[in-house]
PDB file of C-alpha atoms in Angstrom:
ATOM      1  CA  LEU A  33       2.570 -15.389  13.763  1.00 77.00           C
ATOM      2  CA  ALA A  34       0.109 -14.159  11.136  1.00 80.00           C
ATOM      3  CA  GLN A  35       1.856 -10.793  10.907  1.00 80.00           C
ATOM      4  CA  ARG A  36       5.247 -12.441  10.468  1.00 83.00           C
ATOM      5  CA  ARG A  37       3.921 -14.743   7.739  1.00 86.00           C
ATOM      6  CA  THR A  38       2.255 -11.854   5.942  1.00 80.00           C
ATOM      7  CA  LEU A  39       5.442  -9.805   6.060  1.00 78.00           C
ATOM      8  CA  GLU A  40       7.469 -12.752   4.750  1.00 80.00           C
ATOM      9  CA  TYR A  41       4.948 -13.295   1.954  1.00 80.00           C
ATOM     10  CA  LEU A  42       5.105  -9.645   0.884  1.00 74.00           C
ATOM     11  CA  GLN A  43       8.887  -9.677   0.877  1.00 73.00           C
ATOM     12  CA  GLU A  44       9.051 -12.862  -1.194  1.00 78.00           C
ATOM     13  CA  GLU A  45       6.221 -12.357  -3.662  1.00 75.00           C
ATOM     14  CA  LEU A  46       6.460  -8.743  -4.778  1.00 70.00           C
ATOM     15  CA  PRO A  47       7.926  -8.222  -8.238  1.00 69.00           C
ATOM     16  CA  VAL A  48      11.639  -8.778  -8.591  1.00 71.00           C
ATOM     17  CA  HIS A  49      12.135  -5.545 -10.566  1.00 70.00           C
ATOM     18  CA  LEU A  50      11.220  -3.555  -7.444  1.00 74.00           C
ATOM     19  CA  LEU A  51      13.947  -5.394  -5.601  1.00 75.00           C
ATOM     20  CA  LYS A  52      16.429  -4.551  -8.350  1.00 77.00           C
ATOM     21  CA  CYS A  53      15.425  -0.861  -8.373  1.00 81.00           C
ATOM     22  CA  PHE A  54      15.702  -0.249  -4.652  1.00 82.00           C
ATOM     23  CA  GLY A  55      18.216  -2.823  -3.542  1.00 84.00           C
ATOM     24  CA  HIS A  56      17.589  -5.740  -1.229  1.00 81.00           C
ATOM     25  CA  LYS A  57      18.082  -3.944   2.095  1.00 86.00           C
ATOM     26  CA  ARG A  58      16.035  -0.835   1.230  1.00 87.00           C
ATOM     27  CA  PHE A  59      13.289  -2.984  -0.305  1.00 81.00           C
ATOM     28  CA  ARG A  60      12.892  -5.088   2.854  1.00 81.00           C
ATOM     29  CA  LEU A  61      12.999  -1.976   5.047  1.00 87.00           C
ATOM     30  CA  GLY A  62      10.321  -0.310   2.918  1.00 85.00           C
ATOM     31  CA  ILE A  63       8.061  -3.367   3.040  1.00 81.00           C
ATOM     32  CA  SER A  64       8.471  -3.566   6.812  1.00 85.00           C
ATOM     33  CA  THR A  65       7.633   0.124   7.203  1.00 88.00           C
ATOM     34  CA  LEU A  66       4.589  -0.176   4.954  1.00 84.00           C
ATOM     35  CA  PHE A  67       3.388  -3.249   6.830  1.00 83.00           C
ATOM     36  CA  ARG A  68       3.786  -1.573  10.246  1.00 87.00           C
ATOM     37  CA  THR A  69       1.977   1.527   8.992  1.00 85.00           C
ATOM     38  CA  LEU A  70      -1.007  -0.527   7.865  1.00 84.00           C
ATOM     39  CA  GLN A  71      -1.488  -1.943  11.376  1.00 88.00           C
ATOM     40  CA  TYR A  72      -3.345   1.166  12.610  1.00 90.00           C
ATOM     41  CA  PRO A  73      -7.137   0.800  12.178  1.00 91.00           C
ATOM     42  CA  LYS A  74      -7.852   4.556  12.313  1.00 91.00           C
ATOM     43  CA  LEU A  75      -5.289   5.264   9.596  1.00 88.00           C
ATOM     44  CA  ASN A  76      -6.664   2.412   7.483  1.00 90.00           C
ATOM     45  CA  LYS A  77     -10.164   3.840   7.821  1.00 93.00           C
ATOM     46  CA  GLN A  78      -8.996   7.293   6.729  1.00 93.00           C
ATOM     47  CA  LEU A  79      -6.982   5.811   3.853  1.00 91.00           C
ATOM     48  CA  SER A  80     -10.019   3.873   2.658  1.00 94.00           C
ATOM     49  CA  TYR A  81     -12.115   7.068   2.710  1.00 95.00           C
ATOM     50  CA  VAL A  82      -9.519   8.946   0.687  1.00 95.00           C
ATOM     51  CA  LEU A  83      -9.189   6.128  -1.865  1.00 94.00           C
ATOM     52  CA  LEU A  84     -12.967   5.812  -2.141  1.00 96.00           C
ATOM     53  CA  ASP A  85     -13.254   9.569  -2.702  1.00 95.00           C
ATOM     54  CA  VAL A  86     -10.675   9.432  -5.502  1.00 94.00           C
ATOM     55  CA  LEU A  87     -12.454   6.463  -7.077  1.00 94.00           C
ATOM     56  CA  VAL A  88     -15.836   8.209  -6.990  1.00 94.00           C
ATOM     57  CA  GLN A  89     -14.335  11.359  -8.525  1.00 91.00           C
ATOM     58  CA  LYS A  90     -12.828   9.315 -11.362  1.00 91.00           C
ATOM     59  CA  LEU A  91     -15.976   7.309 -12.029  1.00 92.00           C
ATOM     60  CA  LEU A  92     -18.462  10.166 -11.592  1.00 90.00           C
ATOM     61  CA  PRO A  93     -16.768  13.440 -12.547  1.00 84.00           C
ATOM     62  CA  MET A  94     -18.588  16.680 -11.843  1.00 79.00           C
ATOM     63  CA  GLU A  95     -20.217  18.353 -14.855  1.00 71.00           C
ATOM     64  CA  GLU A  96     -17.811  21.313 -14.913  1.00 67.00           C
ATOM     65  CA  GLU A  97     -14.873  18.870 -15.114  1.00 56.00           C
ATOM     66  CA  LEU A  98     -16.194  17.287 -18.329  1.00 54.00           C
TER      67      LEU A  98
END
């Protein structure tokens, strides 16, 4: 029930211009695929590590990159 409500919320609340760019059917399919992909805890953990690494590199660049 919670997954269905979350999926419905994402499909209804994301910006309308995305819907216009991709078309209604492709937009809903993409949201469904993204939602299903984010249901894997190991992938979420790896994704969070990658995003954290990118954030740290942006906030604290190495001296040779300055």
